[in-house]
Coordinates of C-alpha atoms and ligand atoms in Angstrom, one line a residue:
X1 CA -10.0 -21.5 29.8
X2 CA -7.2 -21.4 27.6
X3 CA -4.1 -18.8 27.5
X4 CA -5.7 -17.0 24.9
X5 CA -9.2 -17.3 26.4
X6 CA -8.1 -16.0 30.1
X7 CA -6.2 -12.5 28.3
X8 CA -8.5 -12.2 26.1
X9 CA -11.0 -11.8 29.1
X10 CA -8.7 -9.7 31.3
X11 CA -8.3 -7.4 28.4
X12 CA -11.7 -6.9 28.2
X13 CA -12.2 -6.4 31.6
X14 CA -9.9 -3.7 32.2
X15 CA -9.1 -2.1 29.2
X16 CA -11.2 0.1 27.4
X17 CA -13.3 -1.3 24.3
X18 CA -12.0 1.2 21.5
X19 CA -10.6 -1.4 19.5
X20 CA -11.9 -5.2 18.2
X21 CA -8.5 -7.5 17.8
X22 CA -9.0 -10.9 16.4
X23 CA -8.5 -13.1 18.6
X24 CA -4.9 -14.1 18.9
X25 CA -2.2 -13.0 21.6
X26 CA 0.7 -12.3 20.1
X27 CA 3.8 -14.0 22.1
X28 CA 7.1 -13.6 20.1
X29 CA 8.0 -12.2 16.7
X30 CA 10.4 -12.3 14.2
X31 CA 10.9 -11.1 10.4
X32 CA 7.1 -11.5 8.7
X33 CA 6.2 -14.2 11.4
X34 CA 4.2 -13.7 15.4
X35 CA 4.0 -16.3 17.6
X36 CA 1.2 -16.6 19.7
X37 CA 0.8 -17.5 23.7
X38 CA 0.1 -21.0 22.7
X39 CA 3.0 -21.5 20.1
X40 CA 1.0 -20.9 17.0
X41 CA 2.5 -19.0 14.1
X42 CA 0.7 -16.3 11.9
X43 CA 1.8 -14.8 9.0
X44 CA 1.8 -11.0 9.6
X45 CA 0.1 -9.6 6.3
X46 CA -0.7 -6.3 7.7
X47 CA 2.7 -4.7 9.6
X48 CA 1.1 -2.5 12.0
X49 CA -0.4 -0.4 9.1
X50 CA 3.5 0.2 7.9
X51 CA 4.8 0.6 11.2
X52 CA 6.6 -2.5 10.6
X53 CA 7.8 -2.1 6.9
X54 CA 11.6 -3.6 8.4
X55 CA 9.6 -6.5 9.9
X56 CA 9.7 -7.8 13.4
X57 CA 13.0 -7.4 15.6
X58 CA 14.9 -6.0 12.5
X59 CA 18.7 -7.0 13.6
X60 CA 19.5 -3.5 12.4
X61 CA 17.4 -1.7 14.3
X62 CA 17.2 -3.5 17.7
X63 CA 21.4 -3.4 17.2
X64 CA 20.9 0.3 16.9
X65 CA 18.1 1.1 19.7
X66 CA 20.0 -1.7 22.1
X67 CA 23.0 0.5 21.7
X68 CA 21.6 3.8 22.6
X69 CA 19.6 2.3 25.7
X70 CA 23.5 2.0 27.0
X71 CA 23.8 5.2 26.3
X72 CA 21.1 7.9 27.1
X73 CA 17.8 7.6 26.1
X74 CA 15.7 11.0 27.2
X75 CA 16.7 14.1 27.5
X76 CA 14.0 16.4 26.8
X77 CA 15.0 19.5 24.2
X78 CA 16.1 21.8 26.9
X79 CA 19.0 20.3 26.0
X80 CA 20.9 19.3 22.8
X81 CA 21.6 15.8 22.4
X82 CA 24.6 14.3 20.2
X83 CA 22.0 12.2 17.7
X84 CA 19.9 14.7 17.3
X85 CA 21.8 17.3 14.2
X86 CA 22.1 13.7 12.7
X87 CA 18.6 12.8 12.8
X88 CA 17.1 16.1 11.4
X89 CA 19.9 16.5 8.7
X90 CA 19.4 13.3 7.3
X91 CA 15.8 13.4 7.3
X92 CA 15.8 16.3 5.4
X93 CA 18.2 14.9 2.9
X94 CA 16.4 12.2 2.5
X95 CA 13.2 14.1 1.4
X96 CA 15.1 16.7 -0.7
X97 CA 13.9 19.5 2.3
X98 CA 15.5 21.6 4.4
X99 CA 14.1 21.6 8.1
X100 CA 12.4 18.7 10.3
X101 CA 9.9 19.2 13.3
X102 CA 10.2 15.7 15.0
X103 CA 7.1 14.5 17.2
X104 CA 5.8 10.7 18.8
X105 CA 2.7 9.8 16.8
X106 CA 1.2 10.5 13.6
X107 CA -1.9 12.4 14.8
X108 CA 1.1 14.7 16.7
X109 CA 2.7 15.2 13.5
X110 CA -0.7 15.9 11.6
X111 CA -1.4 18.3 14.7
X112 CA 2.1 19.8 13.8
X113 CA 1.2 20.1 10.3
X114 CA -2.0 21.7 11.1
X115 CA -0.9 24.3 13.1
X116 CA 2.7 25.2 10.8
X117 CA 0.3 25.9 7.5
X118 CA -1.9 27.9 9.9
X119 CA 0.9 29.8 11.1
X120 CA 3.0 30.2 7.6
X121 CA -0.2 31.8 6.6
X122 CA -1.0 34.2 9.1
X123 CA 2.9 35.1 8.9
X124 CA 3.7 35.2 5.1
X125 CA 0.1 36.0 3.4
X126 CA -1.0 38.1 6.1
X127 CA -4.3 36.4 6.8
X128 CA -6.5 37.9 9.4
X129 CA -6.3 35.8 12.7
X130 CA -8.6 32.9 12.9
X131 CA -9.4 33.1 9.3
X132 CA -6.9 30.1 8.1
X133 CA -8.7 27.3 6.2
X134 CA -7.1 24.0 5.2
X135 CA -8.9 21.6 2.5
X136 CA -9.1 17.9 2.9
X137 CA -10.8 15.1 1.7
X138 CA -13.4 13.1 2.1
X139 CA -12.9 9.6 3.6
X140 CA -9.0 10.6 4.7
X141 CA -7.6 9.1 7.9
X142 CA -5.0 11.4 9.8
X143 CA -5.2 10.3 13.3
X144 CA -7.8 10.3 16.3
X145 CA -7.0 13.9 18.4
X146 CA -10.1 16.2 18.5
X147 CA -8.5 18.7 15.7
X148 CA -7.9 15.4 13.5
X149 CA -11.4 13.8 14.1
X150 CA -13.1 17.5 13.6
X151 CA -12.1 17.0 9.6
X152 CA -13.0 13.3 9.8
X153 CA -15.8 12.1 7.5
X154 CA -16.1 9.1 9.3
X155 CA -19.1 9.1 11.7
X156 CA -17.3 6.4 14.2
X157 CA -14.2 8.2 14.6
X158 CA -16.3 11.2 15.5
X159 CA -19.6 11.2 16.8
X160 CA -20.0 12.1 20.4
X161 CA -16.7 13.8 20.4
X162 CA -17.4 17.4 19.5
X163 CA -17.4 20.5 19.9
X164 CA -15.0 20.3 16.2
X165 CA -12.3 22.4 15.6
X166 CA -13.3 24.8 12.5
X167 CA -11.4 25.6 9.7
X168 CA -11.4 22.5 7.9
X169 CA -13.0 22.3 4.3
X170 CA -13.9 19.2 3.2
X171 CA -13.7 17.6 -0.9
X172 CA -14.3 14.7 -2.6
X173 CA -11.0 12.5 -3.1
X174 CA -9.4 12.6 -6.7
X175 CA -11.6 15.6 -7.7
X176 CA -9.3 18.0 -8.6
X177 CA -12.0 20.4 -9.9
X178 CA -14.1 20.5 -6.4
X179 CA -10.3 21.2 -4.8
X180 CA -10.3 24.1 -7.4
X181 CA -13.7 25.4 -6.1
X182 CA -12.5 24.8 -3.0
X183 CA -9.5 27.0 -2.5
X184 CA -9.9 30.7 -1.5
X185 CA -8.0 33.2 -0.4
X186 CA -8.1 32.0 3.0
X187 CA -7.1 28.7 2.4
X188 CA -3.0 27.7 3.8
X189 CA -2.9 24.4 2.8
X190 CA -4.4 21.4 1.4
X191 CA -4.1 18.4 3.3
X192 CA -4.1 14.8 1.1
X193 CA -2.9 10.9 2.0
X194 CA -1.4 9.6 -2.0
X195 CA -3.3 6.9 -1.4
X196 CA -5.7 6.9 1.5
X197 CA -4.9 3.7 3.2
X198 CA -8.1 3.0 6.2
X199 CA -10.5 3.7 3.6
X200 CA -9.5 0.8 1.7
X201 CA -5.9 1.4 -0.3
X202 CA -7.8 4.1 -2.7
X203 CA -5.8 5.3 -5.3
X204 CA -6.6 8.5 -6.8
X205 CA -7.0 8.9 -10.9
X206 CA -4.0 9.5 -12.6
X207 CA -2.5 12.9 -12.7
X208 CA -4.6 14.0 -9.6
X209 CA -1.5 14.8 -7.6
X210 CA 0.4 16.5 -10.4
X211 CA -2.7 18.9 -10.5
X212 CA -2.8 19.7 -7.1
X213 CA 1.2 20.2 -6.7
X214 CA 0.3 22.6 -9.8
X215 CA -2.7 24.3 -8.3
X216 CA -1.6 24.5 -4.8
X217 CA 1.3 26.5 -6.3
X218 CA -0.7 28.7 -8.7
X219 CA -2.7 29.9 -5.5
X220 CA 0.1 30.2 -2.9
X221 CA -0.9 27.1 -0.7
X222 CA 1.0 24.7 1.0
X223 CA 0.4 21.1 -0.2
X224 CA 1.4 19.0 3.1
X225 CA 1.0 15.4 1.8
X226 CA 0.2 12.9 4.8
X227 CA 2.9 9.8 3.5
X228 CA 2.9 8.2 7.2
X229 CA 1.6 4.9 6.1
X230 CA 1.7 5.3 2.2
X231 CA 5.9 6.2 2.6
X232 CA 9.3 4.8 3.8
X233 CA 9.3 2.0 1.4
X234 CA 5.9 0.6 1.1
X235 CA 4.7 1.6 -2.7
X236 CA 8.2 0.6 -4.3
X237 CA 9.4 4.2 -3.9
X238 CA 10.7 6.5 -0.6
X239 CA 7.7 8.4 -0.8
X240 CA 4.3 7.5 -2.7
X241 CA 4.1 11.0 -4.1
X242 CA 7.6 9.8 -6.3
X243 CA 5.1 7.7 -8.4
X244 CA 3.4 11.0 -10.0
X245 CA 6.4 13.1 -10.0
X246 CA 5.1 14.7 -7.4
X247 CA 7.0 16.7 -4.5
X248 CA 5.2 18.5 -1.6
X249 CA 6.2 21.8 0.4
X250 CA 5.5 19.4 3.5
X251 CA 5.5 15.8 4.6
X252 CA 3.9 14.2 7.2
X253 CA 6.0 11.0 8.6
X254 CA 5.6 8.7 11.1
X255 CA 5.1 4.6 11.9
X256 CA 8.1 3.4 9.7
X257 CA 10.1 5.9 10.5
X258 CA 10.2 4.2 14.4
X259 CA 11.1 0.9 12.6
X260 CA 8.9 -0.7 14.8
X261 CA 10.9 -0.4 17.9
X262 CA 9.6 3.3 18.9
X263 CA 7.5 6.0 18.2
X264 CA 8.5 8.6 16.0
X265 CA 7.0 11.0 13.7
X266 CA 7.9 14.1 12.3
X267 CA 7.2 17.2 10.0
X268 CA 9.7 17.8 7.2
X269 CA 9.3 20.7 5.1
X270 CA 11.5 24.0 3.8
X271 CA 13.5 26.6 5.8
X272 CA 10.8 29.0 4.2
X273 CA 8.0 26.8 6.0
X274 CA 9.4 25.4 9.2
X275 CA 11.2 28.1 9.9
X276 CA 8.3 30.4 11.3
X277 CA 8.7 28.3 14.7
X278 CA 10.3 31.0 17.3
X279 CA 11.0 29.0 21.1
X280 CA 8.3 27.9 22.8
X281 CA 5.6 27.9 20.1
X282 CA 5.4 24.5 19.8
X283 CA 6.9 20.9 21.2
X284 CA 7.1 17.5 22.8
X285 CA 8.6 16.2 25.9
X286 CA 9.1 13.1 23.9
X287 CA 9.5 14.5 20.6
X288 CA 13.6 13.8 18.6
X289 CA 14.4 11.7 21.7
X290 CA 18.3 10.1 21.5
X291 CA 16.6 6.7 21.3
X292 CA 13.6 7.9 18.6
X293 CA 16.5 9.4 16.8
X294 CA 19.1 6.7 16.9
X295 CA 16.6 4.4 15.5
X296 CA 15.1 6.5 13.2
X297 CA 18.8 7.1 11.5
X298 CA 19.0 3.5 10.9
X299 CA 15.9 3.5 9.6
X300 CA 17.0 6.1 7.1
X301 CA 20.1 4.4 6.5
X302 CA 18.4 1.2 5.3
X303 CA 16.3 3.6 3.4
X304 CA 19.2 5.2 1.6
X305 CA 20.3 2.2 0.2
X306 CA 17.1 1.2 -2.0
X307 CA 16.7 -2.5 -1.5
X308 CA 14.0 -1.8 0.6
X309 CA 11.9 0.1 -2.0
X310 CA 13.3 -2.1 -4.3
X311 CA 11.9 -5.2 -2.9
X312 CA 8.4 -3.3 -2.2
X313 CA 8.2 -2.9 -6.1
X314 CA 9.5 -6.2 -7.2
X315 CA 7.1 -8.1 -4.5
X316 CA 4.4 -6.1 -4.7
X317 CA 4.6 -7.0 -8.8
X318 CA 3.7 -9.8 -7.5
X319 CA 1.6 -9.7 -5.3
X320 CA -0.5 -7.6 -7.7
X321 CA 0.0 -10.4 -10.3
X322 CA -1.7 -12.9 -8.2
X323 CA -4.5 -10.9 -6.9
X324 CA -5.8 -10.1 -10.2
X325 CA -5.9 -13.5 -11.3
X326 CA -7.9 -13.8 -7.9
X327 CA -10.0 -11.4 -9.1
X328 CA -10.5 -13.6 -12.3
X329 CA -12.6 -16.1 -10.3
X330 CA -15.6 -13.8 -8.9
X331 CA -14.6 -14.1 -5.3
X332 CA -12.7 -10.5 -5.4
X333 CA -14.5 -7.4 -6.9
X334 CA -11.6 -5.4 -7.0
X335 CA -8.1 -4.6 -6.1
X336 CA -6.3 -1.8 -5.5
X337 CA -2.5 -0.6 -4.6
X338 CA 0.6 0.1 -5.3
X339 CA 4.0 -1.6 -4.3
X340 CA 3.5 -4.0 -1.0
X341 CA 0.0 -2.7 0.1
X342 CA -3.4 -4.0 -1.4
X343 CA -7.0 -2.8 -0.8
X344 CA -9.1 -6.0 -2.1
X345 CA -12.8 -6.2 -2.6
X346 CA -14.3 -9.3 -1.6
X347 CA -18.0 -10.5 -2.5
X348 CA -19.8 -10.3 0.4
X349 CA -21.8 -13.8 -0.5
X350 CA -18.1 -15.0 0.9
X351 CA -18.5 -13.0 4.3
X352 CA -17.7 -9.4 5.6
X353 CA -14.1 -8.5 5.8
X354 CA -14.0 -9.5 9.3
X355 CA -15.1 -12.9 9.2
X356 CA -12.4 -13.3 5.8
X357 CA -10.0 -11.8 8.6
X358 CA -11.4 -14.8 11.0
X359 CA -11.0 -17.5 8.6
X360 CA -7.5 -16.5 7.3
X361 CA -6.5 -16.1 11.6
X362 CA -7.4 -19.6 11.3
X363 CA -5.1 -20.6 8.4
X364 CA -2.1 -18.5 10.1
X365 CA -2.5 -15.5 8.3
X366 CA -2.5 -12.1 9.5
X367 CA -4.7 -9.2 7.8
X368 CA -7.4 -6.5 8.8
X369 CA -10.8 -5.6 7.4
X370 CA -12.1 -1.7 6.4
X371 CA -14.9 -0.9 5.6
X372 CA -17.4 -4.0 5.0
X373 CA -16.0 -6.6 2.8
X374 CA -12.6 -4.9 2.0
X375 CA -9.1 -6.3 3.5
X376 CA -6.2 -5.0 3.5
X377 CA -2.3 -6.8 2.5
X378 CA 0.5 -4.6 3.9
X379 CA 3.1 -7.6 4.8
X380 CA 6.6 -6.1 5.8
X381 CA 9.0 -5.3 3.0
X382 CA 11.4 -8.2 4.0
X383 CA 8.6 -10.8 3.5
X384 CA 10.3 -13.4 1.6
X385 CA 8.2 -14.3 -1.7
X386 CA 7.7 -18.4 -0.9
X387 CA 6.0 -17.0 2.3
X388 CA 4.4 -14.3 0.3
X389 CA 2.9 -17.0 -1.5
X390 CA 1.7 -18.9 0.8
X391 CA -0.4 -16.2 2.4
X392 CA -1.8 -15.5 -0.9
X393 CA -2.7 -19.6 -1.3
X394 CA -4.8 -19.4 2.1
X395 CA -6.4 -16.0 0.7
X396 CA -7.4 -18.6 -1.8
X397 CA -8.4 -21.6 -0.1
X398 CA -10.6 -19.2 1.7
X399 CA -12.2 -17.3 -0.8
X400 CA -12.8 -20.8 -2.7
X401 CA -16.5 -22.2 -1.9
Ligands
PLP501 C1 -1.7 5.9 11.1 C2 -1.9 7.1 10.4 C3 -2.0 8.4 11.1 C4 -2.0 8.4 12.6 O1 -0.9 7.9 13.2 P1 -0.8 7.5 14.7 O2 0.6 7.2 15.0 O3 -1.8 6.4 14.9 O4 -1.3 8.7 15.5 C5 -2.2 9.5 10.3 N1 -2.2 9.5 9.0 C6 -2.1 8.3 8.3 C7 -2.2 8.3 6.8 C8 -2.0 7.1 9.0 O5 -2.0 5.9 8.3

């Protein structure tokens, strides 16, 4: 058996079967590039779903984390920490907001969310207990805890795993009248991805979001847009909401915001919002750790500077460019996005979006199927644009019969 063969079997053996990797193990990276346990090189066209928007061991960002792991790493928040004021501050300057509730993972973050619009509501519109509702839509993705899952539509990511948490209502995506219907006087918050990334890069018509900041305001109702995959960079803006003109009374953060180095997530809203949280109401053990903040500053530093949205916009021109000429030839059906991150179609006479996955492993490419014959581009923002298109030449050899 070869390397690959014999961990590929041991991981199968002993861990349990909730995911299906293609079958590469990953060695080394660096930038856009992994190297493999047998010295093969892929291009990574998918960045840990935006977790890796810096790219791969990001001088930067190990510089910063290495330097904090001299330092002190954990602390727990019974104490204060020196990064930590820096880390919440700039956070919220950098989303125009005034408070931030850091957490690990995104699901914690959603949970956080969850429970913050449940809690604003029973404290400012006086709600009876229990009564809270929060609208979502159909075909979102916010994480895998059994609160998350109970306002999944997707029957894989739930069945077997009930009793559900109530107090979820559920819309069409983009349907800004059904959202209308939808709202009561119950109703805290309306949940929302800008563009809902696992169910295949879907963009929602134009003006949708303007009408829900508009409505969600009309009715007293928090909008808490989820921008953990779609923000930090990867639509050519800081947040994907920027693109409509659009600014939320919460955001969700998380994967970029650890820069690929750690996990961190957080909740960034107004004093108004956050600030409903007395001690011991909510937390994390791990949550606004020194080294989850350290790295997380640099990852906001970089941010600051715009070179990062910059080159999501310029590349993703691009990238956008070429796939539509793709889609001239028959072999794609369609192809959304924005900035660095592409939903594409393919005709399933040319395979389901795994076995495209399969073929393009084999050329040293890097992407992941959704959802039948869909694949998804999300390369990290420092990609350069020769090896940009060179992934998009393989995603043509391949989808050439
Ligand atoms: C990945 C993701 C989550 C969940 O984040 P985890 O860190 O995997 O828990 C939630 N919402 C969106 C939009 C995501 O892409």
């Amino acid at each position: 058996m070869s390397r690959t063969e014999q961990a590929i079997a041991s991981a199968d053996a002993h861990s349990a079967h909730n995911y299906h990797p293609l079958p590469l193990v990953v060695a080394t990276a660096e930038g856009a590039w992994m190297t493999d346990v047998e010295g093969r090189r892929y291009l990574d066209m998918l960045a840990g779903y935006s977790a890796l928007n810096f790219g791969h061991g990001n001088r930067r960002l190990l510089d910063a984390a290495r330097a904090q792991l001299e330092r002190v790493t954990l602390t727990s928040r019974a104490f204060h920490h020196d990064r930590f004021a820096d880390f919440c501050t700039q956070l919220a300057e950098l989303c125009g907001m005034d408070m931030v509730l850091p957490m690990n993972t995104g699901a914690e973050a959603v949970e956080t969310a969850v429970k913050t619009a449940r809690k604003w509501g029973y404290q400012t519109k006086g709600l009876l207990d229990g009564t809270a509702k929060i609208v979502v839509a159909a075909d979102n993705f916010h994480g895998r805890t059994t609160t998350v899952i109970s306002f999944s539509t997707d029957q894989e990511a739930r069945a077997d795993f009930g009793p559900y948490t109530p107090g979820f209502e559920i819309v069409p995506y983009g349907d800004l009248e059904a959202l209308r219907e939808a709202i009561t006087d119950n109703t805290v918050a309306v949940l929302l991805e800008p563009i809902q990334g696992e169910a295949g890069v879907l963009v929602p018509p134009a003006g949708y979001m303007a009408g829900v900041r508009e409505l969600t305001r009309e009715r007293n109702v928090l909008f808490i847009a989820d921008e953990i995959q779609s923000g930090l960079g990867r639509t050519g803006k800081t947040f994907a909401l920027e693109h409509e003109g659009v600014v939320p009374d919460m955001y969700v953060l998380g994967k970029a915001l650890g820069g690929g180095v750690v996990p961190v997530s957080a909740v960034v809203s107004s004093a108004d919002v956050l600030g409903v949280y007395k001690p011991g109401e909510h937390g994390s053990t791990f949550g606004g750790n020194p080294l989850a903040c350290a790295v997380a500053l640099e990852v906001i530093a970089m941010l600051r500077t715009g070179e990062f949205q910059e080159r999501a916009a310029d590349l993703g021109d691009h990238l956008h460019r070429e796939l539509k000429l793709l889609a001239g030839g028959g072999a794609v059906r369609e192809v959304r996005g924005r900035g660095l991150w592409a939903g594409v179609d393919i005709d399933p006479s040319f395979g389901t979006g795994r076995e495209i996955s399969e073929k393009l492993m084999d050329r040293g490419v890097l992407v992941k199927d959704t959802h039948g014959s869909t694949i998804r581009i999300a390369p990290p923002l420092v990609i350069s644009k020769e090896d940009l298109d060179w992934g998009l030449d393989q995603l043509r050899a391949v989808l050439t019969k």
